[in-house]
Each structure stands twice: as C-alpha cells, then as structure tokens.
Amino acid sequence: MDSRRRRKVWLGGALLLFAVAAVMMFWGQGDSGPPPAPEVNFPSRMRGPDFERAEKRRTWVMPTLDAGVAQAPAKPRDPLLAALPRGPGRTAVVIEANALRHSPLGELLMDCLMRDGGKNLEQFKALSGVDPFQDLDRMVITDEGLILSGDFSKAHYQELLGERVSSDHGPGARVYEAGDTAMPLPDGGTRRGRMDNAVGTWNNQMLVVGRNPDEVKTVLDRMDGRGTEEGPPLLDENSTYGEMYGVLAVSQIAKLLGPGQQELAQRLMDVAQNVELHLDTSGDVAMVANVSGLDADKMTDLGKSLGGMLSMARMKAQSEGNTDLAQLLDFAKVRPDGTSFKLELAVPLEAIQEQLAWCREERKTAENAQPTP
C-alpha cells in the first residue's frame, strides 16, 4: 500500500471510529425491546480537565528570528499545535490516545487489542522500545501524513532507522529519508524491510511521517518559526476538547459519502467551508460536527437536507422493525445556527459494552493460559 493510500486509510479510520461503534450497537441484538434513551452530554466547549491538559502542554518557546529589532519574549506554546497545517482546505484530526486509553470506551477497546494476552504488545515493545499504551500521548492525521507525540526517549532509532540516509534539521530535529529498515527480533536476529515514507524526529517528543523529506521538513519548520505558510494553525487551544477533535477538509468528507450520495456530496463542497469535529468518550460516545459556510440560506438548506435524510432513515428502520437502529437515529440531530449547523450523533456506552463483552472473555482466557513466571 503506498503512502497516499495508507494515509487515506488512517483518516478514514479516524472518521469512522464513531461509525464502527454505532454499528456495534445494533449488530446481533435480537428481538428485545430498546432501553429508554439516556441523556447524552455532547462535547461543546473546553472543560476543567481540558484546560489543565492544554496548560501542561505549553512547553515550547518558538525561536525568534532576530533582524536587529528588539523582540518581545515569546510565550510557551504546545509544539504539536504549532506543527499543524495552515490555510483553508486542509485536514488535521487529533486523537488523544492517552485520554482515549483511559476512557470507558478505551478500556473496552483495550480488551479487544489484548485478546492474545498481550503477546503482540510485548513483541512490539521489544522491537521498537516504545510502549504505545504508556508512551504515546497523541496521534494527528493530516493530509500530509502522521504526527505522533509522547515520550520516545527509549525508542530504538539507531536500530530501526540507522541505515537510512539522515541529516540534522534544526535544534533537536533529524530527518530520515525513505530506505531500508532493520528491525531487531526478540531471538536476537534481524528482520529487514523497506519503508517508503520519510521520518522526522524532534526532541524525543515527536515523530513525523511524510511522503518525502521535504514534507517532513515542512512540519518541523513550523515549530521553529521557519514555515512559509501564512495564517495560524488549523487548531488552537480552545478547540482541543474531547478524545478526538480536528478540522476536516470538506473534500475529504465528500469522498467518504457513498456512491448514492453524490448530489449531497456536491452540495457540501459547494456550500460548506469547514467541518470541525469533536468526539467525547468519557461516558456515552458522543460526536458533534460543526459545519460552517458563508451563505446562511444555503447552509440552512443543506442542514435541512441532512436532517431529512436522517428522518427518512429513522422511519425506514422503524418500518422494518429495526428498533436498535431506530433508537440510534433518535440521537441524531441537526441544529441550525445561521451560517453553520451542528450534527450530533451518539451511541450509549451500555450498548457498546454488550457488543464487546466477548473481547474481555477472550482476553481473560488468553491471560489464564499463560504460564506463571
């Protein structure tokens, strides 16, 4: 799979995280009646833990380019936000991997990932030197590639990337070109392969994966104030709430719509300018997509069309006796607001717990089968 297709898979995976949970809700539920619909708290603003998290991440003071003029002291900022793309028509989706890991949904997903008793995790840790459940803080999917942030001080850079052509790129940064990769195996051997992506490292806190060295350097340059793009990053601190959040290019959303929704996809591209997404997994899984444009009348019509689609889908589910899908669609709302509208979707945590119960059973079985050290 080439880098462009792989990036689309990552982006599609992030955008469909909620949809997968939704499918789990009504998959194999039987004929029992639906439970009463609970109240769902949709993500709408920064809260106490979000502010605390954002404050702790203000660790990077961007270098000032001295042109002989006195410069005011720069304020510390979040280096990851500084690395994000700029300008209209761009995409950046942040997954709060650590926060998701410790959320109710994350605990359920952990059971599914650890169904082998943790064997694959231990092998990955031995090969890379990184524990993704402890060392990875955030993952960002952009239209340029991937950005990972966390504690990578124990990563086996030399062993994994040592044979590739590399060069320094500013203080604490290094760029590795595409090339052969050697991975140490637990038995002392080596597995060789090839990685077609370029990789950048920054202060043992960030990994950047791009199609070529120039794309990686562009991301690193933004953090050091050497970028040539105009405007602020796609996201600022006030938008960093939820376990997943970001800005989606309208063209990416249009591509994800099915072949039978081409008219809606075209209207979306013609009218909407921006889609800001927030996903909360602290309880029931709740998502809000803020769709904005310039023309209030056209945005109102677009919101009505989307709301009509949801209503038709709900009635169809009811007429076919699919009570679980009908209940799911009861949570779907379109709320107009002038030149924008909000699309709200939710899946009760109880429904996801029921569908993923088998993961926990398989994990327990695998862990009990392991020999006692």
CSV table of C-alpha atoms in Angstrom, one decimal:
chain,number,residue,atom,x,y,z
A,1,MET,CA,0.0,0.0,0.0
A,2,ASP,CA,1.6,3.3,-1.0
A,3,SER,CA,1.8,6.3,1.4
A,4,ARG,CA,-1.1,8.2,-0.1
A,5,ARG,CA,-3.5,5.2,0.2
A,6,ARG,CA,-2.2,4.4,3.7
A,7,ARG,CA,-2.9,8.0,4.9
A,8,LYS,CA,-6.4,7.7,3.5
A,9,VAL,CA,-6.9,4.5,5.5
A,10,TRP,CA,-5.7,6.3,8.7
A,11,LEU,CA,-8.0,9.3,8.0
A,12,GLY,CA,-10.9,7.0,7.2
A,13,GLY,CA,-10.3,5.0,10.3
A,14,ALA,CA,-10.4,8.1,12.5
A,15,LEU,CA,-13.5,9.5,10.9
A,16,LEU,CA,-15.3,6.1,11.1
A,17,LEU,CA,-14.3,5.4,14.7
A,18,PHE,CA,-17.7,6.6,15.8
A,19,ALA,CA,-19.5,4.8,12.9
A,20,VAL,CA,-17.9,1.5,14.0
A,21,ALA,CA,-19.2,2.0,17.5
A,22,ALA,CA,-22.6,2.8,16.1
A,23,VAL,CA,-22.7,-0.4,14.0
A,24,MET,CA,-21.8,-2.4,17.1
A,25,MET,CA,-24.9,-1.1,18.8
A,26,PHE,CA,-27.4,-2.8,16.6
A,27,TRP,CA,-25.4,-5.8,15.4
A,28,GLY,CA,-26.8,-9.1,16.6
A,29,GLN,CA,-29.1,-7.6,19.3
A,30,GLY,CA,-32.0,-10.0,18.9
A,31,ASP,CA,-35.7,-9.1,19.4
A,32,SER,CA,-35.6,-7.5,22.9
A,33,GLY,CA,-37.1,-4.0,23.2
A,34,PRO,CA,-34.9,-1.0,23.2
A,35,PRO,CA,-33.9,0.6,26.6
A,36,PRO,CA,-35.0,4.1,27.3
A,37,ALA,CA,-32.9,6.7,25.7
A,38,PRO,CA,-30.4,8.3,28.2
A,39,GLU,CA,-29.4,11.9,28.3
A,40,VAL,CA,-26.2,12.4,26.4
A,41,ASN,CA,-23.7,15.2,27.1
A,42,PHE,CA,-22.4,16.3,23.8
A,43,PRO,CA,-18.9,18.0,23.6
A,44,SER,CA,-19.4,21.7,23.1
A,45,ARG,CA,-16.6,23.6,24.9
A,46,MET,CA,-13.4,23.3,26.9
A,47,ARG,CA,-13.8,22.0,30.5
A,48,GLY,CA,-11.6,21.8,33.6
A,49,PRO,CA,-9.6,18.7,32.6
A,50,ASP,CA,-9.2,20.1,29.0
A,51,PHE,CA,-7.8,23.4,30.3
A,52,GLU,CA,-5.4,21.6,32.6
A,53,ARG,CA,-4.2,19.3,29.8
A,54,ALA,CA,-3.7,22.3,27.5
A,55,GLU,CA,-1.7,24.2,30.1
A,56,LYS,CA,0.7,21.3,30.8
A,57,ARG,CA,1.5,21.2,27.1
A,58,ARG,CA,2.7,24.8,26.8
A,59,THR,CA,6.3,23.7,26.9
A,60,TRP,CA,7.8,25.0,23.7
A,61,VAL,CA,9.1,28.6,23.2
A,62,MET,CA,9.4,29.2,19.5
A,63,PRO,CA,12.8,30.7,18.5
A,64,THR,CA,12.5,34.4,17.5
A,65,LEU,CA,14.2,35.4,14.2
A,66,ASP,CA,16.3,38.5,15.3
A,67,ALA,CA,16.6,41.0,12.5
A,68,GLY,CA,18.3,43.6,14.6
A,69,VAL,CA,15.0,44.6,16.2
A,70,ALA,CA,14.2,44.0,19.9
A,71,GLN,CA,11.8,41.1,20.2
A,72,ALA,CA,9.2,40.6,22.9
A,73,PRO,CA,9.7,37.3,24.8
A,74,ALA,CA,7.7,34.5,23.1
A,75,LYS,CA,5.1,32.7,25.2
A,76,PRO,CA,5.3,29.0,25.6
A,77,ARG,CA,3.0,27.0,23.4
A,78,ASP,CA,2.0,23.5,22.5
A,79,PRO,CA,4.6,22.3,19.9
A,80,LEU,CA,2.1,19.8,18.4
A,81,LEU,CA,-0.4,22.6,17.6
A,82,ALA,CA,2.4,24.7,16.1
A,83,ALA,CA,3.2,21.8,13.8
A,84,LEU,CA,-0.3,21.6,12.3
A,85,PRO,CA,-1.1,22.7,8.7
A,86,ARG,CA,-2.4,26.1,7.9
A,87,GLY,CA,-4.8,27.6,5.4
A,88,PRO,CA,-8.2,26.6,4.0
A,89,GLY,CA,-9.0,23.1,2.6
A,90,ARG,CA,-6.6,21.3,5.0
A,91,THR,CA,-7.2,18.5,7.4
A,92,ALA,CA,-5.9,17.7,10.9
A,93,VAL,CA,-7.6,15.3,13.2
A,94,VAL,CA,-6.1,14.8,16.7
A,95,ILE,CA,-6.7,11.5,18.6
A,96,GLU,CA,-6.0,11.9,22.3
A,97,ALA,CA,-4.5,8.4,22.5
A,98,ASN,CA,-3.7,8.5,26.3
A,99,ALA,CA,-7.1,10.0,27.2
A,100,LEU,CA,-8.9,7.6,25.0
A,101,ARG,CA,-7.0,4.7,26.5
A,102,HIS,CA,-8.3,5.6,30.0
A,103,SER,CA,-11.9,6.3,29.0
A,104,PRO,CA,-14.7,3.8,29.3
A,105,LEU,CA,-14.6,3.1,25.6
A,106,GLY,CA,-10.8,2.9,25.7
A,107,GLU,CA,-11.0,0.2,28.3
A,108,LEU,CA,-13.3,-1.8,26.1
A,109,LEU,CA,-11.0,-1.4,23.1
A,110,MET,CA,-8.1,-2.5,25.2
A,111,ASP,CA,-9.8,-5.8,25.9
A,112,CYS,CA,-10.1,-6.3,22.1
A,113,LEU,CA,-6.5,-5.3,21.4
A,114,MET,CA,-5.2,-7.6,24.2
A,115,ARG,CA,-7.2,-10.7,23.2
A,116,ASP,CA,-3.9,-12.6,22.7
A,117,GLY,CA,-2.9,-11.9,26.4
A,118,GLY,CA,-0.5,-9.1,25.4
A,119,LYS,CA,1.9,-11.1,23.3
A,120,ASN,CA,1.8,-8.8,20.3
A,121,LEU,CA,2.2,-5.8,22.6
A,122,GLU,CA,5.3,-7.2,24.2
A,123,GLN,CA,6.9,-8.0,20.9
A,124,PHE,CA,6.2,-4.5,19.6
A,125,LYS,CA,7.7,-3.0,22.8
A,126,ALA,CA,10.8,-5.2,22.4
A,127,LEU,CA,11.3,-4.2,18.7
A,128,SER,CA,10.6,-0.5,19.0
A,129,GLY,CA,11.4,0.4,22.5
A,130,VAL,CA,8.1,2.1,22.7
A,131,ASP,CA,5.0,1.1,24.8
A,132,PRO,CA,2.1,2.6,22.8
A,133,PHE,CA,-0.2,2.4,25.9
A,134,GLN,CA,2.2,4.4,28.1
A,135,ASP,CA,4.4,6.5,25.8
A,136,LEU,CA,2.1,7.6,23.1
A,137,ASP,CA,0.1,10.8,24.0
A,138,ARG,CA,-1.5,12.0,20.8
A,139,MET,CA,-1.7,11.0,17.2
A,140,VAL,CA,-2.5,13.5,14.4
A,141,ILE,CA,-3.7,12.5,11.0
A,142,THR,CA,-3.2,15.3,8.4
A,143,ASP,CA,-3.4,15.5,4.6
A,144,GLU,CA,0.5,15.4,4.8
A,145,GLY,CA,0.9,12.3,6.9
A,146,LEU,CA,1.1,11.4,10.6
A,147,ILE,CA,2.4,13.2,13.7
A,148,LEU,CA,2.9,11.2,16.9
A,149,SER,CA,3.7,12.9,20.2
A,150,GLY,CA,4.7,11.4,23.5
A,151,ASP,CA,7.8,10.1,25.3
A,152,PHE,CA,10.1,8.5,22.7
A,153,SER,CA,13.3,8.7,24.7
A,154,LYS,CA,13.6,4.9,24.7
A,155,ALA,CA,12.8,4.4,21.0
A,156,HIS,CA,15.3,2.3,19.1
A,157,TYR,CA,16.0,5.0,16.4
A,158,GLN,CA,19.5,3.8,15.7
A,159,GLU,CA,18.5,0.2,15.3
A,160,LEU,CA,15.3,0.9,13.3
A,161,LEU,CA,16.5,3.8,11.1
A,162,GLY,CA,20.3,3.8,11.4
A,163,GLU,CA,20.9,2.5,7.9
A,164,ARG,CA,18.9,5.2,6.2
A,165,VAL,CA,20.3,8.5,4.9
A,166,SER,CA,19.6,11.1,7.6
A,167,SER,CA,20.5,14.7,8.4
A,168,ASP,CA,20.0,17.2,11.2
A,169,HIS,CA,17.3,19.8,10.7
A,170,GLY,CA,17.4,22.4,13.3
A,171,PRO,CA,17.9,22.0,17.1
A,172,GLY,CA,16.8,18.6,18.3
A,173,ALA,CA,15.4,17.5,14.9
A,174,ARG,CA,16.5,14.9,12.5
A,175,VAL,CA,15.1,13.7,9.1
A,176,TYR,CA,15.4,10.2,7.8
A,177,GLU,CA,14.9,9.5,4.1
A,178,ALA,CA,13.0,6.5,2.8
A,179,GLY,CA,15.1,3.4,2.7
A,180,ASP,CA,15.9,0.0,4.1
A,181,THR,CA,14.9,-0.7,7.7
A,182,ALA,CA,16.4,-3.3,10.0
A,183,MET,CA,14.2,-4.5,12.9
A,184,PRO,CA,15.8,-6.5,15.8
A,185,LEU,CA,13.9,-9.6,16.7
A,186,PRO,CA,13.3,-11.0,20.3
A,187,ASP,CA,15.5,-14.0,19.5
A,188,GLY,CA,18.5,-11.8,18.6
A,189,GLY,CA,18.0,-11.9,14.8
A,190,THR,CA,17.2,-9.1,12.4
A,191,ARG,CA,14.3,-8.6,10.1
A,192,ARG,CA,15.0,-6.4,7.1
A,193,GLY,CA,12.4,-4.4,5.1
A,194,ARG,CA,11.8,-1.2,3.3
A,195,MET,CA,9.9,1.9,4.4
A,196,ASP,CA,8.8,4.2,1.6
A,197,ASN,CA,8.0,7.1,3.9
A,198,ALA,CA,10.3,9.7,5.3
A,199,VAL,CA,10.5,10.1,9.1
A,200,GLY,CA,11.4,13.1,11.3
A,201,THR,CA,12.2,13.1,15.0
A,202,TRP,CA,12.0,16.1,17.3
A,203,ASN,CA,13.5,16.2,20.8
A,204,ASN,CA,12.4,12.7,21.6
A,205,GLN,CA,8.8,14.1,21.9
A,206,MET,CA,7.5,13.9,18.3
A,207,LEU,CA,7.7,11.6,15.3
A,208,VAL,CA,6.6,12.9,11.9
A,209,VAL,CA,5.9,10.6,9.0
A,210,GLY,CA,5.5,12.0,5.5
A,211,ARG,CA,5.8,11.0,1.8
A,212,ASN,CA,9.2,12.6,1.4
A,213,PRO,CA,11.8,14.5,3.4
A,214,ASP,CA,10.5,17.9,2.2
A,215,GLU,CA,7.1,17.3,3.7
A,216,VAL,CA,8.6,16.2,7.0
A,217,LYS,CA,10.8,19.3,7.0
A,218,THR,CA,7.8,21.5,6.4
A,219,VAL,CA,6.2,20.2,9.6
A,220,LEU,CA,9.4,20.7,11.6
A,221,ASP,CA,9.9,24.2,10.2
A,222,ARG,CA,6.5,25.3,11.5
A,223,MET,CA,7.6,24.6,15.1
A,224,ASP,CA,10.7,26.7,14.7
A,225,GLY,CA,9.0,29.6,13.0
A,226,ARG,CA,10.7,28.9,9.7
A,227,GLY,CA,7.5,27.9,7.8
A,228,THR,CA,6.4,29.8,4.7
A,229,GLU,CA,2.7,29.3,5.2
A,230,GLU,CA,0.5,32.2,6.2
A,231,GLY,CA,-2.1,32.2,8.9
A,232,PRO,CA,-2.5,30.3,12.3
A,233,PRO,CA,-2.5,26.5,12.7
A,234,LEU,CA,-5.8,24.8,11.9
A,235,LEU,CA,-6.5,24.3,15.7
A,236,ASP,CA,-5.9,26.5,18.7
A,237,GLU,CA,-6.1,25.5,22.4
A,238,ASN,CA,-9.7,26.5,22.6
A,239,SER,CA,-10.6,23.6,20.2
A,240,THR,CA,-8.7,20.9,22.0
A,241,TYR,CA,-11.6,19.2,23.8
A,242,GLY,CA,-12.8,15.7,23.6
A,243,GLU,CA,-10.9,12.4,23.0
A,244,MET,CA,-10.8,13.2,19.2
A,245,TYR,CA,-11.1,16.6,17.6
A,246,GLY,CA,-10.0,18.3,14.5
A,247,VAL,CA,-10.8,20.2,11.3
A,248,LEU,CA,-11.8,18.2,8.2
A,249,ALA,CA,-11.5,19.4,4.6
A,250,VAL,CA,-14.9,19.3,3.0
A,251,SER,CA,-13.5,17.4,0.1
A,252,GLN,CA,-12.5,14.6,2.4
A,253,ILE,CA,-16.0,14.4,3.8
A,254,ALA,CA,-17.5,14.3,0.3
A,255,LYS,CA,-15.2,11.4,-0.6
A,256,LEU,CA,-16.5,9.4,2.4
A,257,LEU,CA,-20.1,9.7,1.3
A,258,GLY,CA,-21.4,6.6,-0.5
A,259,PRO,CA,-22.0,6.4,-4.3
A,260,GLY,CA,-25.7,7.1,-3.8
A,261,GLN,CA,-25.0,10.4,-2.1
A,262,GLN,CA,-23.2,12.3,-4.9
A,263,GLU,CA,-25.7,15.1,-5.0
A,264,LEU,CA,-25.3,15.7,-1.3
A,265,ALA,CA,-21.5,15.5,-1.7
A,266,GLN,CA,-21.5,18.1,-4.4
A,267,ARG,CA,-23.8,20.5,-2.3
A,268,LEU,CA,-21.5,20.0,0.6
A,269,MET,CA,-18.5,21.0,-1.4
A,270,ASP,CA,-20.3,24.0,-3.0
A,271,VAL,CA,-21.7,25.4,0.2
A,272,ALA,CA,-19.6,24.3,3.3
A,273,GLN,CA,-16.2,25.7,4.0
A,274,ASN,CA,-15.2,23.9,7.1
A,275,VAL,CA,-16.1,21.0,9.4
A,276,GLU,CA,-14.9,20.9,13.0
A,277,LEU,CA,-15.2,17.5,14.7
A,278,HIS,CA,-15.3,16.7,18.4
A,279,LEU,CA,-15.8,13.2,19.9
A,280,ASP,CA,-16.3,12.5,23.6
A,281,THR,CA,-15.8,9.1,25.1
A,282,SER,CA,-15.9,10.0,28.8
A,283,GLY,CA,-19.3,8.3,29.1
A,284,ASP,CA,-21.7,7.6,26.2
A,285,VAL,CA,-19.9,8.0,23.0
A,286,ALA,CA,-21.0,11.4,21.6
A,287,MET,CA,-19.9,13.3,18.5
A,288,VAL,CA,-20.5,16.8,17.3
A,289,ALA,CA,-19.7,18.0,13.8
A,290,ASN,CA,-19.8,21.8,13.3
A,291,VAL,CA,-20.3,22.5,9.6
A,292,SER,CA,-19.8,26.2,8.6
A,293,GLY,CA,-20.1,28.2,5.5
A,294,LEU,CA,-20.7,31.8,4.3
A,295,ASP,CA,-24.2,31.8,2.9
A,296,ALA,CA,-26.8,31.4,5.7
A,297,ASP,CA,-29.7,30.4,3.4
A,298,LYS,CA,-27.6,27.8,1.6
A,299,MET,CA,-26.3,26.4,4.9
A,300,THR,CA,-29.9,26.2,6.3
A,301,ASP,CA,-31.0,24.3,3.2
A,302,LEU,CA,-28.0,21.9,3.5
A,303,GLY,CA,-28.8,21.3,7.1
A,304,LYS,CA,-32.5,20.6,6.3
A,305,SER,CA,-31.4,18.1,3.6
A,306,LEU,CA,-29.2,16.3,6.0
A,307,GLY,CA,-31.9,16.3,8.7
A,308,GLY,CA,-34.4,14.9,6.2
A,309,MET,CA,-32.0,12.1,5.3
A,310,LEU,CA,-31.7,11.1,9.0
A,311,SER,CA,-35.5,11.3,9.5
A,312,MET,CA,-36.1,9.0,6.4
A,313,ALA,CA,-33.5,6.6,7.7
A,314,ARG,CA,-35.2,6.5,11.1
A,315,MET,CA,-38.7,5.9,9.6
A,316,LYS,CA,-37.3,3.2,7.4
A,317,ALA,CA,-35.7,1.5,10.4
A,318,GLN,CA,-38.9,1.7,12.4
A,319,SER,CA,-41.0,0.3,9.5
A,320,GLU,CA,-38.6,-2.7,9.1
A,321,GLY,CA,-38.7,-3.4,12.8
A,322,ASN,CA,-35.1,-2.5,13.4
A,323,THR,CA,-35.7,-0.9,16.8
A,324,ASP,CA,-32.0,-0.6,17.7
A,325,LEU,CA,-31.1,1.3,14.6
A,326,ALA,CA,-34.2,3.5,15.1
A,327,GLN,CA,-33.0,4.3,18.6
A,328,LEU,CA,-29.6,5.1,17.4
A,329,LEU,CA,-31.0,7.6,14.9
A,330,ASP,CA,-33.1,9.1,17.7
A,331,PHE,CA,-29.8,10.6,18.9
A,332,ALA,CA,-29.0,12.1,15.6
A,333,LYS,CA,-29.9,15.8,15.4
A,334,VAL,CA,-29.2,18.7,13.1
A,335,ARG,CA,-29.2,22.1,14.8
A,336,PRO,CA,-29.0,25.1,12.5
A,337,ASP,CA,-27.2,28.3,13.6
A,338,GLY,CA,-27.1,30.9,10.9
A,339,THR,CA,-24.1,30.3,8.6
A,340,SER,CA,-23.5,26.9,10.3
A,341,PHE,CA,-25.2,23.9,11.8
A,342,LYS,CA,-24.3,21.1,14.2
A,343,LEU,CA,-24.7,17.4,13.5
A,344,GLU,CA,-25.0,15.4,16.8
A,345,LEU,CA,-24.7,11.7,17.0
A,346,ALA,CA,-24.4,9.4,20.0
A,347,VAL,CA,-24.1,5.7,21.0
A,348,PRO,CA,-25.0,4.6,24.5
A,349,LEU,CA,-22.0,3.1,26.3
A,350,GLU,CA,-24.1,0.2,27.6
A,351,ALA,CA,-24.8,-1.0,24.0
A,352,ILE,CA,-21.1,-0.9,23.2
A,353,GLN,CA,-20.2,-2.8,26.4
A,354,GLU,CA,-22.7,-5.5,25.4
A,355,GLN,CA,-21.3,-5.9,22.0
A,356,LEU,CA,-17.6,-6.0,23.1
A,357,ALA,CA,-18.1,-8.4,26.1
A,358,TRP,CA,-16.6,-11.2,24.0
A,359,CYS,CA,-13.3,-9.3,23.9
A,360,ARG,CA,-12.9,-9.4,27.6
A,361,GLU,CA,-13.7,-13.1,27.8
A,362,GLU,CA,-11.1,-13.9,25.2
A,363,ARG,CA,-8.5,-11.7,26.9
A,364,LYS,CA,-9.2,-13.5,30.3
A,365,THR,CA,-8.9,-16.9,28.6
A,366,ALA,CA,-5.6,-15.9,26.9
A,367,GLU,CA,-4.1,-14.5,30.1
A,368,ASN,CA,-5.1,-17.5,32.2
A,369,ALA,CA,-3.5,-19.8,29.7
A,370,GLN,CA,-0.1,-18.1,30.1
A,371,PRO,CA,2.5,-19.9,32.2
A,372,THR,CA,3.1,-18.4,35.6
A,373,PRO,CA,6.7,-16.8,35.7
